[in-house]
PDB file of C-alpha atoms and ligand atoms in Angstrom:
ATOM      1  CA  MET A  21     115.966  91.599  54.716  1.00 80.00           C
ATOM      2  CA  LYS A  22     119.419  93.154  53.390  1.00 87.00           C
ATOM      3  CA  LEU A  23     122.012  95.234  54.587  1.00 90.00           C
ATOM      4  CA  SER A  24     124.892  96.832  52.766  1.00 94.00           C
ATOM      5  CA  ILE A  25     127.928  96.610  54.765  1.00 94.00           C
ATOM      6  CA  ILE A  26     129.329  99.825  53.697  1.00 95.00           C
ATOM      7  CA  THR A  27     133.545  99.873  54.894  1.00 90.00           C
ATOM      8  CA  SER A  28     136.846 100.147  52.581  1.00 85.00           C
ATOM      9  CA  ASN A  29     137.384  96.647  55.561  1.00 86.00           C
ATOM     10  CA  PRO A  30     137.439  93.537  54.203  1.00 86.00           C
ATOM     11  CA  GLY A  31     137.953  91.695  57.217  1.00 81.00           C
ATOM     12  CA  LYS A  32     135.393  93.617  59.094  1.00 84.00           C
ATOM     13  CA  VAL A  33     132.907  92.408  55.832  1.00 87.00           C
ATOM     14  CA  GLU A  34     133.750  88.717  56.515  1.00 85.00           C
ATOM     15  CA  GLU A  35     133.272  88.895  60.312  1.00 84.00           C
ATOM     16  CA  TYR A  36     129.420  90.342  59.770  1.00 87.00           C
ATOM     17  CA  ARG A  37     129.071  87.992  57.217  1.00 86.00           C
ATOM     18  CA  HIS A  38     129.267  85.309  59.990  1.00 82.00           C
ATOM     19  CA  CYS A  39     127.723  87.170  62.910  1.00 82.00           C
ATOM     20  CA  PHE A  40     124.392  87.510  60.784  1.00 81.00           C
ATOM     21  CA  ASP A  41     124.544  83.976  58.867  1.00 79.00           C
ATOM     22  CA  GLY A  42     121.642  82.487  60.517  1.00 74.00           C
ATOM     23  CA  LEU A  43     119.776  85.499  61.866  1.00 74.00           C
ATOM     24  CA  GLY A  44     117.827  86.268  58.965  1.00 78.00           C
ATOM     25  CA  VAL A  45     120.070  89.362  57.672  1.00 82.00           C
ATOM     26  CA  GLU A  46     121.569  89.261  54.021  1.00 88.00           C
ATOM     27  CA  THR A  47     124.795  90.984  53.135  1.00 89.00           C
ATOM     28  CA  VAL A  48     125.982  93.080  50.569  1.00 92.00           C
ATOM     29  CA  HIS A  49     129.558  94.762  50.939  1.00 93.00           C
ATOM     30  CA  THR A  50     129.335  97.979  49.090  1.00 91.00           C
ATOM     31  CA  LYS A  51     132.240 100.867  49.057  1.00 90.00           C
ATOM     32  CA  ILE A  52     130.473 104.162  49.245  1.00 89.00           C
ATOM     33  CA  PRO A  53     133.162 106.650  50.271  1.00 84.00           C
ATOM     34  CA  TYR A  54     132.309 109.499  52.962  1.00 83.00           C
ATOM     35  CA  ASP A  55     133.456 111.800  55.282  1.00 79.00           C
ATOM     36  CA  GLU A  56     134.640 110.792  58.456  1.00 78.00           C
ATOM     37  CA  VAL A  57     134.879 113.596  60.412  1.00 81.00           C
ATOM     38  CA  GLN A  58     137.572 113.773  63.337  1.00 80.00           C
ATOM     39  CA  SER A  59     135.871 113.285  67.070  1.00 85.00           C
ATOM     40  CA  SER A  60     136.572 111.641  70.358  1.00 83.00           C
ATOM     41  CA  GLU A  61     133.701 109.777  70.337  1.00 92.00           C
ATOM     42  CA  LEU A  62     132.970 106.512  67.877  1.00 94.00           C
ATOM     43  CA  GLU A  63     129.409 107.889  68.379  1.00 95.00           C
ATOM     44  CA  GLU A  64     129.670 110.793  67.161  1.00 94.00           C
ATOM     45  CA  VAL A  65     131.789 109.643  63.806  1.00 94.00           C
ATOM     46  CA  VAL A  66     129.154 107.255  62.878  1.00 95.00           C
ATOM     47  CA  GLY A  67     126.233 109.825  63.216  1.00 95.00           C
ATOM     48  CA  LYS A  68     127.578 112.168  61.064  1.00 95.00           C
ATOM     49  CA  GLY A  69     128.618 108.798  58.613  1.00 95.00           C
ATOM     50  CA  MET A  70     124.883 108.077  58.560  1.00 96.00           C
ATOM     51  CA  TYR A  71     123.541 111.731  57.939  1.00 95.00           C
ATOM     52  CA  GLU A  72     126.182 111.892  55.393  1.00 94.00           C
ATOM     53  CA  LEU A  73     125.304 108.777  53.482  1.00 95.00           C
ATOM     54  CA  LYS A  74     121.315 109.232  53.827  1.00 94.00           C
ATOM     55  CA  LYS A  75     122.008 112.679  52.502  1.00 93.00           C
ATOM     56  CA  LYS A  76     122.949 110.663  49.016  1.00 92.00           C
ATOM     57  CA  SER A  77     119.587 108.952  49.092  1.00 93.00           C
ATOM     58  CA  ILE A  78     121.705 105.866  50.340  1.00 94.00           C
ATOM     59  CA  SER A  79     119.592 103.475  53.019  1.00 94.00           C
ATOM     60  CA  ASN A  80     119.226 100.175  54.640  1.00 93.00           C
ATOM     61  CA  PHE A  81     123.059 100.282  55.649  1.00 95.00           C
ATOM     62  CA  ILE A  82     125.611  99.500  58.297  1.00 94.00           C
ATOM     63  CA  ILE A  83     128.480 101.575  58.934  1.00 96.00           C
ATOM     64  CA  ASP A  84     130.627 101.217  62.366  1.00 93.00           C
ATOM     65  CA  ASP A  85     133.799 102.535  63.620  1.00 94.00           C
ATOM     66  CA  SER A  86     136.061 101.268  65.826  1.00 94.00           C
ATOM     67  CA  GLY A  87     138.828 101.134  67.551  1.00 96.00           C
ATOM     68  CA  LEU A  88     141.235 100.337  70.902  1.00 98.00           C
ATOM     69  CA  PHE A  89     141.845 101.872  73.568  1.00 97.00           C
ATOM     70  CA  ILE A  90     144.498 102.115  76.020  1.00 98.00           C
ATOM     71  CA  ASN A  91     144.435 102.439  79.408  1.00 98.00           C
ATOM     72  CA  CYS A  92     147.726 103.452  80.368  1.00 98.00           C
ATOM     73  CA  LEU A  93     148.063 105.356  77.411  1.00 97.00           C
ATOM     74  CA  GLU A  94     144.996 107.103  78.517  1.00 96.00           C
ATOM     75  CA  GLY A  95     142.618 105.269  75.653  1.00 96.00           C
ATOM     76  CA  PHE A  96     144.943 105.786  72.917  1.00 96.00           C
ATOM     77  CA  PRO A  97     144.701 105.382  69.963  1.00 97.00           C
ATOM     78  CA  GLY A  98     141.198 105.214  70.715  1.00 95.00           C
ATOM     79  CA  VAL A  99     139.495 107.048  67.831  1.00 93.00           C
ATOM     80  CA  TRP A 100     142.682 107.188  66.452  1.00 93.00           C
ATOM     81  CA  SER A 101     143.226 103.441  66.302  1.00 95.00           C
ATOM     82  CA  ALA A 102     143.247 103.393  61.882  1.00 92.00           C
ATOM     83  CA  TYR A 103     145.739 106.244  61.660  1.00 94.00           C
ATOM     84  CA  VAL A 104     148.060 105.061  64.519  1.00 97.00           C
ATOM     85  CA  GLN A 105     147.341 101.305  62.442  1.00 97.00           C
ATOM     86  CA  LYS A 106     148.527 102.390  59.022  1.00 96.00           C
ATOM     87  CA  THR A 107     151.545 104.879  60.693  1.00 98.00           C
ATOM     88  CA  ILE A 108     153.432 102.828  63.745  1.00 98.00           C
ATOM     89  CA  GLY A 109     151.622  99.713  63.326  1.00 98.00           C
ATOM     90  CA  ASN A 110     151.403  97.240  66.250  1.00 98.00           C
ATOM     91  CA  GLY A 111     155.217  97.347  66.723  1.00 98.00           C
ATOM     92  CA  GLY A 112     154.671 100.959  67.405  1.00 98.00           C
ATOM     93  CA  VAL A 113     152.468 100.802  70.229  1.00 98.00           C
ATOM     94  CA  LEU A 114     154.207  97.342  71.631  1.00 98.00           C
ATOM     95  CA  LYS A 115     156.995 100.104  72.000  1.00 98.00           C
ATOM     96  CA  LEU A 116     154.978 102.920  73.116  1.00 97.00           C
ATOM     97  CA  MET A 117     153.913 100.437  76.042  1.00 97.00           C
ATOM     98  CA  ASP A 118     157.668  98.991  77.169  1.00 96.00           C
ATOM     99  CA  GLY A 119     157.768  98.261  80.473  1.00 93.00           C
ATOM    100  CA  ALA A 120     153.836  99.039  81.314  1.00 96.00           C
ATOM    101  CA  ALA A 121     152.748  97.357  84.370  1.00 95.00           C
ATOM    102  CA  ASP A 122     149.084  98.042  83.453  1.00 98.00           C
ATOM    103  CA  ARG A 123     148.353  96.891  80.094  1.00 98.00           C
ATOM    104  CA  SER A 124     144.621  96.652  80.107  1.00 98.00           C
ATOM    105  CA  ALA A 125     142.271  97.781  76.867  1.00 98.00           C
ATOM    106  CA  VAL A 126     139.052  97.920  75.646  1.00 98.00           C
ATOM    107  CA  PHE A 127     138.255  97.178  71.977  1.00 98.00           C
ATOM    108  CA  LYS A 128     135.067  99.182  71.025  1.00 97.00           C
ATOM    109  CA  CYS A 129     133.082  98.566  68.066  1.00 96.00           C
ATOM    110  CA  CYS A 130     130.415 101.516  67.343  1.00 97.00           C
ATOM    111  CA  ILE A 131     127.825 100.423  64.870  1.00 95.00           C
ATOM    112  CA  GLY A 132     125.390 102.998  62.810  1.00 96.00           C
ATOM    113  CA  CYS A 133     122.206 100.826  61.284  1.00 95.00           C
ATOM    114  CA  ASN A 134     119.534 102.716  59.068  1.00 94.00           C
ATOM    115  CA  ILE A 135     116.359 100.631  58.306  1.00 90.00           C
ATOM    116  CA  ASP A 136     113.127 101.012  56.488  1.00 84.00           C
ATOM    117  CA  GLY A 137     114.410 104.618  57.618  1.00 86.00           C
ATOM    118  CA  ASN A 138     114.933 104.240  61.423  1.00 90.00           C
ATOM    119  CA  ASP A 139     118.349 105.069  62.323  1.00 95.00           C
ATOM    120  CA  ILE A 140     119.647 102.452  65.142  1.00 95.00           C
ATOM    121  CA  ILE A 141     123.019 103.447  66.974  1.00 97.00           C
ATOM    122  CA  VAL A 142     124.786 100.301  69.418  1.00 97.00           C
ATOM    123  CA  THR A 143     128.133 100.069  70.751  1.00 98.00           C
ATOM    124  CA  GLY A 144     129.789  96.896  71.649  1.00 97.00           C
ATOM    125  CA  THR A 145     132.948  96.157  74.178  1.00 98.00           C
ATOM    126  CA  CYS A 146     135.275  93.639  74.554  1.00 98.00           C
ATOM    127  CA  GLY A 147     138.086  94.332  77.680  1.00 98.00           C
ATOM    128  CA  GLY A 148     141.704  92.536  77.635  1.00 98.00           C
ATOM    129  CA  THR A 149     144.882  93.223  77.982  1.00 98.00           C
ATOM    130  CA  ILE A 150     147.711  94.004  74.899  1.00 98.00           C
ATOM    131  CA  LEU A 151     150.074  91.338  74.877  1.00 97.00           C
ATOM    132  CA  GLU A 152     153.691  91.729  75.200  1.00 96.00           C
ATOM    133  CA  GLU A 153     154.217  90.630  71.408  1.00 96.00           C
ATOM    134  CA  SER A 154     152.893  90.242  68.464  1.00 97.00           C
ATOM    135  CA  ARG A 155     151.206  87.009  68.147  1.00 97.00           C
ATOM    136  CA  GLY A 156     148.946  84.378  65.406  1.00 97.00           C
ATOM    137  CA  THR A 157     147.640  85.204  61.513  1.00 95.00           C
ATOM    138  CA  GLU A 158     143.717  85.252  61.369  1.00 94.00           C
ATOM    139  CA  GLY A 159     141.918  88.105  61.812  1.00 92.00           C
ATOM    140  CA  PHE A 160     142.715  91.803  60.973  1.00 93.00           C
ATOM    141  CA  GLY A 161     144.508  95.071  62.746  1.00 96.00           C
ATOM    142  CA  TYR A 162     145.011  94.823  65.854  1.00 98.00           C
ATOM    143  CA  ASP A 163     144.543  91.302  66.688  1.00 97.00           C
ATOM    144  CA  PRO A 164     147.535  89.821  67.040  1.00 98.00           C
ATOM    145  CA  ILE A 165     148.323  92.366  70.105  1.00 98.00           C
ATOM    146  CA  PHE A 166     144.958  91.449  71.559  1.00 98.00           C
ATOM    147  CA  SER A 167     143.884  89.382  73.920  1.00 98.00           C
ATOM    148  CA  HIS A 168     140.219  89.070  75.746  1.00 97.00           C
ATOM    149  CA  ASN A 169     141.829  86.308  77.943  1.00 96.00           C
ATOM    150  CA  GLY A 170     145.227  87.223  78.523  1.00 93.00           C
ATOM    151  CA  THR A 171     146.972  84.093  77.129  1.00 93.00           C
ATOM    152  CA  GLU A 172     145.224  84.135  73.328  1.00 96.00           C
ATOM    153  CA  SER A 173     145.565  86.629  70.797  1.00 98.00           C
ATOM    154  CA  PHE A 174     142.798  87.545  68.813  1.00 97.00           C
ATOM    155  CA  ALA A 175     144.592  86.500  65.652  1.00 98.00           C
ATOM    156  CA  GLU A 176     144.933  82.618  67.011  1.00 98.00           C
ATOM    157  CA  ILE A 177     141.168  82.317  67.751  1.00 96.00           C
ATOM    158  CA  PRO A 178     139.138  81.542  64.242  1.00 94.00           C
ATOM    159  CA  ILE A 179     136.803  83.864  63.357  1.00 91.00           C
ATOM    160  CA  GLY A 180     133.780  82.133  64.787  1.00 88.00           C
ATOM    161  CA  GLU A 181     135.271  81.691  68.107  1.00 93.00           C
ATOM    162  CA  LYS A 182     136.318  85.449  68.125  1.00 94.00           C
ATOM    163  CA  ASN A 183     132.680  86.959  67.171  1.00 91.00           C
ATOM    164  CA  LYS A 184     131.304  85.164  69.891  1.00 92.00           C
ATOM    165  CA  ILE A 185     133.522  87.365  72.693  1.00 95.00           C
ATOM    166  CA  SER A 186     134.379  90.621  70.316  1.00 95.00           C
ATOM    167  CA  HIS A 187     133.275  94.038  70.148  1.00 96.00           C
ATOM    168  CA  ARG A 188     131.370  93.226  67.136  1.00 93.00           C
ATOM    169  CA  GLY A 189     129.334  90.612  68.208  1.00 92.00           C
ATOM    170  CA  HIS A 190     128.736  92.561  70.651  1.00 94.00           C
ATOM    171  CA  ALA A 191     127.684  95.379  69.042  1.00 94.00           C
ATOM    172  CA  VAL A 192     125.635  92.525  66.281  1.00 91.00           C
ATOM    173  CA  SER A 193     123.755  91.342  69.603  1.00 90.00           C
ATOM    174  CA  LEU A 194     122.995  94.781  70.560  1.00 94.00           C
ATOM    175  CA  LEU A 195     121.892  95.551  66.980  1.00 91.00           C
ATOM    176  CA  MET A 196     119.599  92.392  66.560  1.00 87.00           C
ATOM    177  CA  GLU A 197     117.927  92.873  69.489  1.00 88.00           C
ATOM    178  CA  GLU A 198     117.266  96.763  68.440  1.00 88.00           C
ATOM    179  CA  ILE A 199     116.171  95.453  65.007  1.00 83.00           C
ATOM    180  CA  LYS A 200     113.607  92.962  66.796  1.00 77.00           C
ATOM    181  CA  LYS A 201     111.289  96.268  68.187  1.00 78.00           C
ATOM    182  CA  TYR A 202     111.240  97.625  64.468  1.00 69.00           C
ATOM    183  CA  LEU A 203     109.966  94.391  62.775  1.00 60.00           C
ATOM    184  CA  ILE A 204     107.741  93.856  66.028  1.00 55.00           C
ATOM    185  CA  TYR A 205     106.884  97.414  65.978  1.00 51.00           C
ATOM    186  CA  ASP A 206     106.038  97.011  62.077  1.00 51.00           C
ATOM    187  CA  GLY A 207     103.823  93.475  62.809  1.00 52.00           C
ATOM    188  CA  LYS A 208     106.197  91.703  60.161  1.00 53.00           C
ATOM    189  CA  PRO A 209     107.593  87.673  61.532  1.00 50.00           C
TER     190      PRO A 209
HETATM  191  P1  IMP B 323     137.887 101.547  61.873  1.00 96.54           P
HETATM  192  O1  IMP B 323     136.515 101.197  62.544  1.00 96.54           O
HETATM  193  O2  IMP B 323     138.090 101.060  60.471  1.00 96.54           O
HETATM  194  O3  IMP B 323     138.463 102.879  61.487  1.00 96.54           O
HETATM  195  O4  IMP B 323     138.875 101.303  62.553  1.00 96.54           O
HETATM  196  C1  IMP B 323     139.493 101.138  63.348  1.00 96.54           C
HETATM  197  C2  IMP B 323     141.239 100.533  63.643  1.00 96.54           C
HETATM  198  O5  IMP B 323     141.200  99.666  64.261  1.00 96.54           O
HETATM  199  C3  IMP B 323     141.384  99.980  62.023  1.00 96.54           C
HETATM  200  O6  IMP B 323     142.658 100.099  61.899  1.00 96.54           O
HETATM  201  C4  IMP B 323     141.385  98.512  62.449  1.00 96.54           C
HETATM  202  O7  IMP B 323     142.076  97.573  61.600  1.00 96.54           O
HETATM  203  C5  IMP B 323     141.138  98.433  63.769  1.00 96.54           C
HETATM  204  N1  IMP B 323     140.135  97.405  64.414  1.00 96.54           N
HETATM  205  C6  IMP B 323     138.820  97.541  64.561  1.00 96.54           C
HETATM  206  N2  IMP B 323     138.745  96.757  64.734  1.00 96.54           N
HETATM  207  C7  IMP B 323     139.293  95.770  65.049  1.00 96.54           C
HETATM  208  C8  IMP B 323     139.361  94.167  65.017  1.00 96.54           C
HETATM  209  O8  IMP B 323     137.906  93.786  64.832  1.00 96.54           O
HETATM  210  N3  IMP B 323     140.064  93.786  65.458  1.00 96.54           N
HETATM  211  C9  IMP B 323     141.336  94.581  65.613  1.00 96.54           C
HETATM  212  N4  IMP B 323     141.516  95.977  64.632  1.00 96.54           N
HETATM  213  C10 IMP B 323     140.097  96.201  64.602  1.00 96.54           C
END
């Protein structure tokens, strides 16, 4: 089975390759621009993105929309995570949280997968905390300020370890469960 990973983010492509390795799914990185609607729900952004791509007769693909939802900031940056990362960055987020007692946050990853004409949408989550300062050089985006266990940041652990616990790794597990149902339904091994 071959799926196109449609994204402009090389960090995500690398993680998908790792996740699908050994699951019998070949991934191909493809860059196809499509309109991303503004919505307060990741699922709606992904659903509309899939619709746009299918209108262009594109099939067998994966898109995703992810975000970091910080509790003391009422879920901000959430669906605006990409814009906030590009503008104020991790330093700006840390400043916004200066003195915050509650540093809990959730990473969410919503994957939309079109496979053999079927649409699957799943959302994976990973709870954790926002550290007091940036740490580590691995990963991308908010990885240096997010910790799943309160000690190491996502940027301080190898990609294979991150995928076992991350929102994207969780979403991929949910997706594989769904894909298996279609394979069974189609009578394929
Ligand atoms: P998008 O899904 O590409 O719109 O990503 C939203 C924002 O969240 C971007 O700034 C990404 O860099 C960031 N982001 C998404 N996934 C992760 C992750 O696994 N670690 C750190 N930052 C992430």
